[in-house]
Tab-separated table of C-alpha atoms in Angstrom:
chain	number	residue	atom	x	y	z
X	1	UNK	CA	-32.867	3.582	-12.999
X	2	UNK	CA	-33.182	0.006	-11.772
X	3	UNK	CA	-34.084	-2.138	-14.510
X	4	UNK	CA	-34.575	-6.330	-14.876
X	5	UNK	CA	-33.608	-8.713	-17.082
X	6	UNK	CA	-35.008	-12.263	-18.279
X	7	UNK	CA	-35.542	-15.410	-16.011
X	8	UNK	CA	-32.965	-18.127	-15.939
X	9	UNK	CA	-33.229	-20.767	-17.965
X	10	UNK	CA	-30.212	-23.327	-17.095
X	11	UNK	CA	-28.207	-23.583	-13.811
X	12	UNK	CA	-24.748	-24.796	-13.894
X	13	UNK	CA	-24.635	-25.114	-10.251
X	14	UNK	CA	-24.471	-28.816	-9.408
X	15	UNK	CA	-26.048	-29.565	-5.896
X	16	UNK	CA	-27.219	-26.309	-5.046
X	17	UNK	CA	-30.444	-26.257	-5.501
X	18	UNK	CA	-32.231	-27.486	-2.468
X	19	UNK	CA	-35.760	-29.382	-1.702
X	20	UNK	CA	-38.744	-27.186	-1.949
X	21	UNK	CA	-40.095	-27.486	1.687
X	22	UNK	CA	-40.203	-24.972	4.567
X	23	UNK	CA	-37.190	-25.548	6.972
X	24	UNK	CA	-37.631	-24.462	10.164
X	25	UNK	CA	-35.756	-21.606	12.627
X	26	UNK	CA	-32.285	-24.020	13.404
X	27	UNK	CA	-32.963	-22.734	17.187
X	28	UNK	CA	-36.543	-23.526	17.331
X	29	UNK	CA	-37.240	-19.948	18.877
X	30	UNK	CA	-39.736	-17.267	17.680
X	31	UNK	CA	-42.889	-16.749	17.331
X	32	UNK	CA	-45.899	-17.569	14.717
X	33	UNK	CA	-44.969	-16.809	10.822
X	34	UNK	CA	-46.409	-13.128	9.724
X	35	UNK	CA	-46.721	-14.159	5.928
X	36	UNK	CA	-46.292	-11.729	3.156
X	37	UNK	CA	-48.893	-11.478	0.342
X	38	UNK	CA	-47.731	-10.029	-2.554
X	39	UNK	CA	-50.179	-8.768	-4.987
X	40	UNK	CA	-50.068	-6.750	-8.652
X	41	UNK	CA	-51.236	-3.654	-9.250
X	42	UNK	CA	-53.440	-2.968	-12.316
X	43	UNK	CA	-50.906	-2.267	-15.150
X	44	UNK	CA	-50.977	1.130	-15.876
X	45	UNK	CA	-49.389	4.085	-19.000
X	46	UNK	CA	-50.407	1.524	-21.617
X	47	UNK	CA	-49.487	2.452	-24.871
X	48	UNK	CA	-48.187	1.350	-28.175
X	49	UNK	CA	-44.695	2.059	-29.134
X	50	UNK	CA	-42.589	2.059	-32.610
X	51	UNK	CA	-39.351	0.915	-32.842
X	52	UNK	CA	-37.576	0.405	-35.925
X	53	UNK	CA	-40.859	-1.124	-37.776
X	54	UNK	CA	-41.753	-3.073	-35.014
X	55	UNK	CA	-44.465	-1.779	-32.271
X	56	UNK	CA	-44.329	-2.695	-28.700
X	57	UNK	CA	-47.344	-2.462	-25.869
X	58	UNK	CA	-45.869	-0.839	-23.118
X	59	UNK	CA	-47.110	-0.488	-18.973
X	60	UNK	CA	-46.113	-0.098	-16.292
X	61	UNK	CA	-46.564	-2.393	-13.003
X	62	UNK	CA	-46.344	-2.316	-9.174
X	63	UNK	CA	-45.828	-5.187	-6.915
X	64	UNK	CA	-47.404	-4.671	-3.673
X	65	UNK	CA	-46.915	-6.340	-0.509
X	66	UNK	CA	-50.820	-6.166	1.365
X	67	UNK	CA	-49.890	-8.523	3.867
X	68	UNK	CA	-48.984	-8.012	7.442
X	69	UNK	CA	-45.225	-9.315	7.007
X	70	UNK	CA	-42.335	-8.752	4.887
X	71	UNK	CA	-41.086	-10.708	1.919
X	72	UNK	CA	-37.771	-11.131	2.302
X	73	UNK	CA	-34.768	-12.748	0.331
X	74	UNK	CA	-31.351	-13.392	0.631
X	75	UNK	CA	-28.817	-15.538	-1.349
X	76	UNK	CA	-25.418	-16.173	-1.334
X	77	UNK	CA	-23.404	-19.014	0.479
X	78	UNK	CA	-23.350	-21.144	-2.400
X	79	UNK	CA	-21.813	-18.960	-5.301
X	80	UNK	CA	-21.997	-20.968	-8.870
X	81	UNK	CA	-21.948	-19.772	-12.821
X	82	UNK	CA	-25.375	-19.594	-14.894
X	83	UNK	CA	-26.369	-19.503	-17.691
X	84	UNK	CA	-29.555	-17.483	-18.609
X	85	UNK	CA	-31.055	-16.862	-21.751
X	86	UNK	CA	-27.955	-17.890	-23.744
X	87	UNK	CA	-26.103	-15.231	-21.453
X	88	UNK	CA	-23.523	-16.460	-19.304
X	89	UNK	CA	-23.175	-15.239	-15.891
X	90	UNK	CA	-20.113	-15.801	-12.998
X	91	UNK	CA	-22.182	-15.221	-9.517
X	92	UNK	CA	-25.575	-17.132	-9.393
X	93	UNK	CA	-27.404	-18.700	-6.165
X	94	UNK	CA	-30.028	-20.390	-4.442
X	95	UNK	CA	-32.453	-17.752	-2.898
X	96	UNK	CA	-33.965	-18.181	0.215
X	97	UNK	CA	-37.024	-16.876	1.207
X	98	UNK	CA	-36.865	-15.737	5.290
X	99	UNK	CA	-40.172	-16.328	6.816
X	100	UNK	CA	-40.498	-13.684	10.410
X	101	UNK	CA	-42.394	-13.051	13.056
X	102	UNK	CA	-43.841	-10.351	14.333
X	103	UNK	CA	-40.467	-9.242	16.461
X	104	UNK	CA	-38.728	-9.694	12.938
X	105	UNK	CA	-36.985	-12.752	13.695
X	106	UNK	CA	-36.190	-15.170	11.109
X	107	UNK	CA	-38.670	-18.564	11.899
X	108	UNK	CA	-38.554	-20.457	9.155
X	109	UNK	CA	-36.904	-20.492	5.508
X	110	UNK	CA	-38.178	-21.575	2.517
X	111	UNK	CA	-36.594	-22.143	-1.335
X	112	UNK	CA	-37.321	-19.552	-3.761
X	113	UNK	CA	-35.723	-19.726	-6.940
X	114	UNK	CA	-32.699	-18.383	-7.990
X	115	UNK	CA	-30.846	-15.131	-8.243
X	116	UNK	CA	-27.992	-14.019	-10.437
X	117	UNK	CA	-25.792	-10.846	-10.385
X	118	UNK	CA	-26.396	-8.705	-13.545
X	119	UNK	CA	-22.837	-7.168	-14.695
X	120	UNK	CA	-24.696	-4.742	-16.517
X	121	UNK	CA	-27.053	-3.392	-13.577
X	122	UNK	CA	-24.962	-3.546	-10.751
X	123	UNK	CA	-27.060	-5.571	-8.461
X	124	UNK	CA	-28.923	-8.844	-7.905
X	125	UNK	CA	-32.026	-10.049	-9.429
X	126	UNK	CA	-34.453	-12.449	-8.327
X	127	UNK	CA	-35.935	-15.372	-10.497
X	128	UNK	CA	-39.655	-15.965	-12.216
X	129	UNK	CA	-41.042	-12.578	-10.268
X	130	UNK	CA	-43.877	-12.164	-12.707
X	131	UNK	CA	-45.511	-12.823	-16.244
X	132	UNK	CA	-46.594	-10.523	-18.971
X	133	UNK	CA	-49.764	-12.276	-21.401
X	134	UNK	CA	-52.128	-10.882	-24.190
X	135	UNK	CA	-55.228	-12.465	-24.487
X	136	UNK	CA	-58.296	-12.238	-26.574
X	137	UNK	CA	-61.651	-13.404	-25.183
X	138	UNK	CA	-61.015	-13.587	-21.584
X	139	UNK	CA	-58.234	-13.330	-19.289
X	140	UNK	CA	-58.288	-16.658	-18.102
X	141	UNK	CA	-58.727	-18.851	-21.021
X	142	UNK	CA	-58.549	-16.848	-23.712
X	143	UNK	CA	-56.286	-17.517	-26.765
X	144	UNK	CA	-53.545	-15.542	-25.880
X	145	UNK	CA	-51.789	-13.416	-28.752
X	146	UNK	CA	-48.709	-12.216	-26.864
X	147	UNK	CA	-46.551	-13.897	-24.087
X	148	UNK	CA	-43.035	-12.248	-22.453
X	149	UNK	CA	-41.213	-14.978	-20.820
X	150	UNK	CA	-40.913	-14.912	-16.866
X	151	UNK	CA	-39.379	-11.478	-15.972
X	152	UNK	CA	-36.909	-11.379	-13.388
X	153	UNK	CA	-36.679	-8.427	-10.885
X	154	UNK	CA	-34.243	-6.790	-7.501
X	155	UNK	CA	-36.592	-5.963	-4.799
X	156	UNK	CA	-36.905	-2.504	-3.142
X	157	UNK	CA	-39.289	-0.453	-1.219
X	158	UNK	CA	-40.599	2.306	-3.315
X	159	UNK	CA	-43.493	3.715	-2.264
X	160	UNK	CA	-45.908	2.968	0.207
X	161	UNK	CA	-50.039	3.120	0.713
X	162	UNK	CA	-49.727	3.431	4.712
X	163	UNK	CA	-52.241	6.750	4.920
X	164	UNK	CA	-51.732	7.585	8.743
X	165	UNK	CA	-48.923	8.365	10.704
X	166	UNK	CA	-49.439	5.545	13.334
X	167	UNK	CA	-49.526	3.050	9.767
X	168	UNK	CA	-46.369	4.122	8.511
X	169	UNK	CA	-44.398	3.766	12.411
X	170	UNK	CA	-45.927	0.267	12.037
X	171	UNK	CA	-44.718	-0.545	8.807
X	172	UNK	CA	-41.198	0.930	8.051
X	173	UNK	CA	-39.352	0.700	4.922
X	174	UNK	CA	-36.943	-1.904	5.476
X	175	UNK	CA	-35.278	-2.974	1.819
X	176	UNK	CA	-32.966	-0.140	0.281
X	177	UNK	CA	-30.763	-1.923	-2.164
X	178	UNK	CA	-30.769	-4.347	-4.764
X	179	UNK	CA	-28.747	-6.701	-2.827
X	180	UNK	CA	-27.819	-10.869	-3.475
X	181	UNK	CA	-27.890	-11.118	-0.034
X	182	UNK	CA	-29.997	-9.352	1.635
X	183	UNK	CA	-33.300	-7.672	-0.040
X	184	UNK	CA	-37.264	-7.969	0.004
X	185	UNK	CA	-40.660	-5.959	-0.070
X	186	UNK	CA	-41.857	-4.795	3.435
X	187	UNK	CA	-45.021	-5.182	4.353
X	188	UNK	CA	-47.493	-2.382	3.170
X	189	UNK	CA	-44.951	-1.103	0.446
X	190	UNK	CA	-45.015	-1.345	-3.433
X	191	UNK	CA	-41.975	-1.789	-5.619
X	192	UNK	CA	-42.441	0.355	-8.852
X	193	UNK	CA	-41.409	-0.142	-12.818
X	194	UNK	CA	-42.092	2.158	-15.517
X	195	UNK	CA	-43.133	1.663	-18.615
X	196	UNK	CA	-39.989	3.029	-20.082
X	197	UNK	CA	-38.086	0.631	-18.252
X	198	UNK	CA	-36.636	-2.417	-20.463
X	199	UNK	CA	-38.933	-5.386	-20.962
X	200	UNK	CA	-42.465	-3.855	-19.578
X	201	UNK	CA	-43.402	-5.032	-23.099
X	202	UNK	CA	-44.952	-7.447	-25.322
X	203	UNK	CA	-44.711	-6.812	-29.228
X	204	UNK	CA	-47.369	-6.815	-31.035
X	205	UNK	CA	-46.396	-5.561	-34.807
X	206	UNK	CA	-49.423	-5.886	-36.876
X	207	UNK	CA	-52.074	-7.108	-34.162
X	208	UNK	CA	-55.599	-5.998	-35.335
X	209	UNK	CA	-58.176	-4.046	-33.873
X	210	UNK	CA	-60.105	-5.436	-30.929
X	211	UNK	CA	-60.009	-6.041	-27.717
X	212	UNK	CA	-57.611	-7.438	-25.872
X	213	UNK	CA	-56.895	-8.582	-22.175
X	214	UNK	CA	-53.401	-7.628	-20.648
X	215	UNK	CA	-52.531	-10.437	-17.740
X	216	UNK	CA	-50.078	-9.508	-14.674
X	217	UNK	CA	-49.253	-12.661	-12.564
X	218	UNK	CA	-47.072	-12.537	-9.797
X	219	UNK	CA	-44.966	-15.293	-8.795
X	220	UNK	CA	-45.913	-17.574	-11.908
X	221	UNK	CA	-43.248	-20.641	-10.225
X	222	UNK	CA	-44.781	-19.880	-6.761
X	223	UNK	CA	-41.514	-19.535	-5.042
X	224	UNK	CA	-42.209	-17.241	-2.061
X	225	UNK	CA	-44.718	-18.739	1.106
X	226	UNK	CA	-47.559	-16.524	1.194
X	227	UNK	CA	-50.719	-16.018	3.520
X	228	UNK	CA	-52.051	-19.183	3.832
X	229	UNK	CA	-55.682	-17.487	3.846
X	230	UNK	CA	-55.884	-16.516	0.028
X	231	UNK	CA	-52.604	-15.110	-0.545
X	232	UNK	CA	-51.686	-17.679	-3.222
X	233	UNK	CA	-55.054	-16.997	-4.782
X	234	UNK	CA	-54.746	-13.173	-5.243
X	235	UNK	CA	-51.633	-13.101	-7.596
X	236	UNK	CA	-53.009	-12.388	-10.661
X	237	UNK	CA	-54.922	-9.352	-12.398
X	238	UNK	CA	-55.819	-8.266	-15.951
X	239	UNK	CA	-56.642	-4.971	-17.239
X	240	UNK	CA	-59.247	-5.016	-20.681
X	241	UNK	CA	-58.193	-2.251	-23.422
X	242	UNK	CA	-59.700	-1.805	-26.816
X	243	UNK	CA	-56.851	-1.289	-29.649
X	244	UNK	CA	-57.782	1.386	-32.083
X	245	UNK	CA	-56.052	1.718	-35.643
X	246	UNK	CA	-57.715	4.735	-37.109
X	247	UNK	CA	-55.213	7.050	-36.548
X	248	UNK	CA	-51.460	7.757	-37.729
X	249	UNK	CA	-50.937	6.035	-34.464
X	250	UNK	CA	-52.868	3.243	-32.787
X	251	UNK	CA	-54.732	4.259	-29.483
X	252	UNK	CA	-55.549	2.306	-26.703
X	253	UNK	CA	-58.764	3.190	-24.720
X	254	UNK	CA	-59.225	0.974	-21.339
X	255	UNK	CA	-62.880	-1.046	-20.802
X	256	UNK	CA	-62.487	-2.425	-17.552
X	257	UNK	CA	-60.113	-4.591	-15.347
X	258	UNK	CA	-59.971	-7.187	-12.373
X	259	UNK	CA	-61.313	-6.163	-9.097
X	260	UNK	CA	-59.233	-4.762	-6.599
X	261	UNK	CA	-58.232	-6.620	-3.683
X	262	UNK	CA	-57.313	-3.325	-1.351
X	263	UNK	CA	-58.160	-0.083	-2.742
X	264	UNK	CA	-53.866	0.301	-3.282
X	265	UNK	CA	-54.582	-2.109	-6.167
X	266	UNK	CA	-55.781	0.384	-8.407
X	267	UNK	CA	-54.598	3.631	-6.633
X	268	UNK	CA	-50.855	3.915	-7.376
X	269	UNK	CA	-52.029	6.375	-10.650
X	270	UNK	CA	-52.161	6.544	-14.471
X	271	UNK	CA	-54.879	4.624	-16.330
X	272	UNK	CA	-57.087	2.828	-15.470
């Protein structure tokens, strides 16, 4: 089971990181950028969980790649130690996002963020992927309840919502491993985490009855280029539960949630 780990907090890696501006292809060849656009799918398998006294609202998400491009990372090149969350770590880098064309060459790069090997896992996360909130009141401006801290996450191509044949020729999975230097979400596939998987969780020990927003926002830092026609404007969703206490166990019973962008949004299963 892949699972992800906390975003970085301090870098120890004097003059690494780089200015945050597209660079262009070093050969000037290729063709126009065929931007990503990474979206969230509406959290899903909410429930509360007790551990040890404590309880814990767990869900599980699915990043989804709707645009006609890939995302795609690599690091390496400029190997440093890290420190993150108070943990120390001996391989961390720049990441790079690789911004293609439709032939698949490389046109242009730009920052984004930072990855770190995990010991632990085996394999390479990437930095500030997404945010967790719980609001009251609305999604937006609510008071919010509950915050996670900027989860960090390896990339790979999971499943996909290509529904012909002739869909699924033109968009390939491309990304197989959780790799520092070379990984990414391919265009028209969704990268998958469970609920059961570490830190899809806020805590909430003792919250009342009510009802509550849960918030999903992709790329909180912004560090990956996406379509420049709404594809920075489509990162974030919210699903609206009500929190029953009634029971020997609390139940949550979903009201409604954000719209959905492509029908993908809301079609990867569970509730809602």
């Amino acid at each position: 089971m892949r699972m992800h780990s906390r975003t970085m907090v301090i870098l120890g890696m004097a003059g690494v990181v780089g200015a945050l501006f597209v660079t262009a292809s070093a050969s000037g060849e290729g063709g126009a950028i065929v931007y990503p656009n990474i979206i969230e799918a509406m959290p899903t398998h909410l429930e509360i969980q007790n551990d040890h006294q404590r309880e814990w609202l767990r869900f599980s998400t699915t990043h989804i790649n709707i645009g006609e491009g890939n995302l795609q990372i690599r690091g390496g090149g400029q190997i440093a130690s890290c420190d993150i969350d108070g943990i120390h770590y001996d391989q961390c880098t720049i990441a790079t996002q690789e911004l293609l064309d439709a032939a698949g060459n490389v046109v242009a790069t730009h920052p984004a963020g930072v990855a770190f090997f995990h010991p632990e896992h085996n394999h390479w996360h990437q930095s500030a992927v997404a945010e967790f909130t719980l609001k009251t009141g609305n999604p937006f401006t609510g008071v919010t309840v509950a915050a996670g801290v900027k989860i960090t996450f390896c990339f790979v191509d999971v499943k996909t919502f290509s529904s012909t044949g002739k869909e699924k020729k033109t968009y390939p999975r491309t990304y197989f491993e959780c790799n520092g230097d070379f990984q990414g979400l391919a265009a028209y596939w969704g990268d998958e985490y469970h609920q059961s998987t570490p830190l899809q969780e806020l805590e909430v020990t003792g919250l009342p009855e009510g009802e509550y927003y849960l918030t999903h926002e992709a790329d909180p830092e912004n560090h990956w280029m996406e379509d420049p026609n709404g594809g920075e404007d489509d990162n974030f969703t919210w699903v609206k539960f009500q929190l029953s206490r009634k029971g020997s166990n609390p139940k949550i019973t979903i009201l409604e949630h954000s719209a959905c962008v492509v029908p993908a949004q809301c079609g990867f299963g569970g509730n809602p």
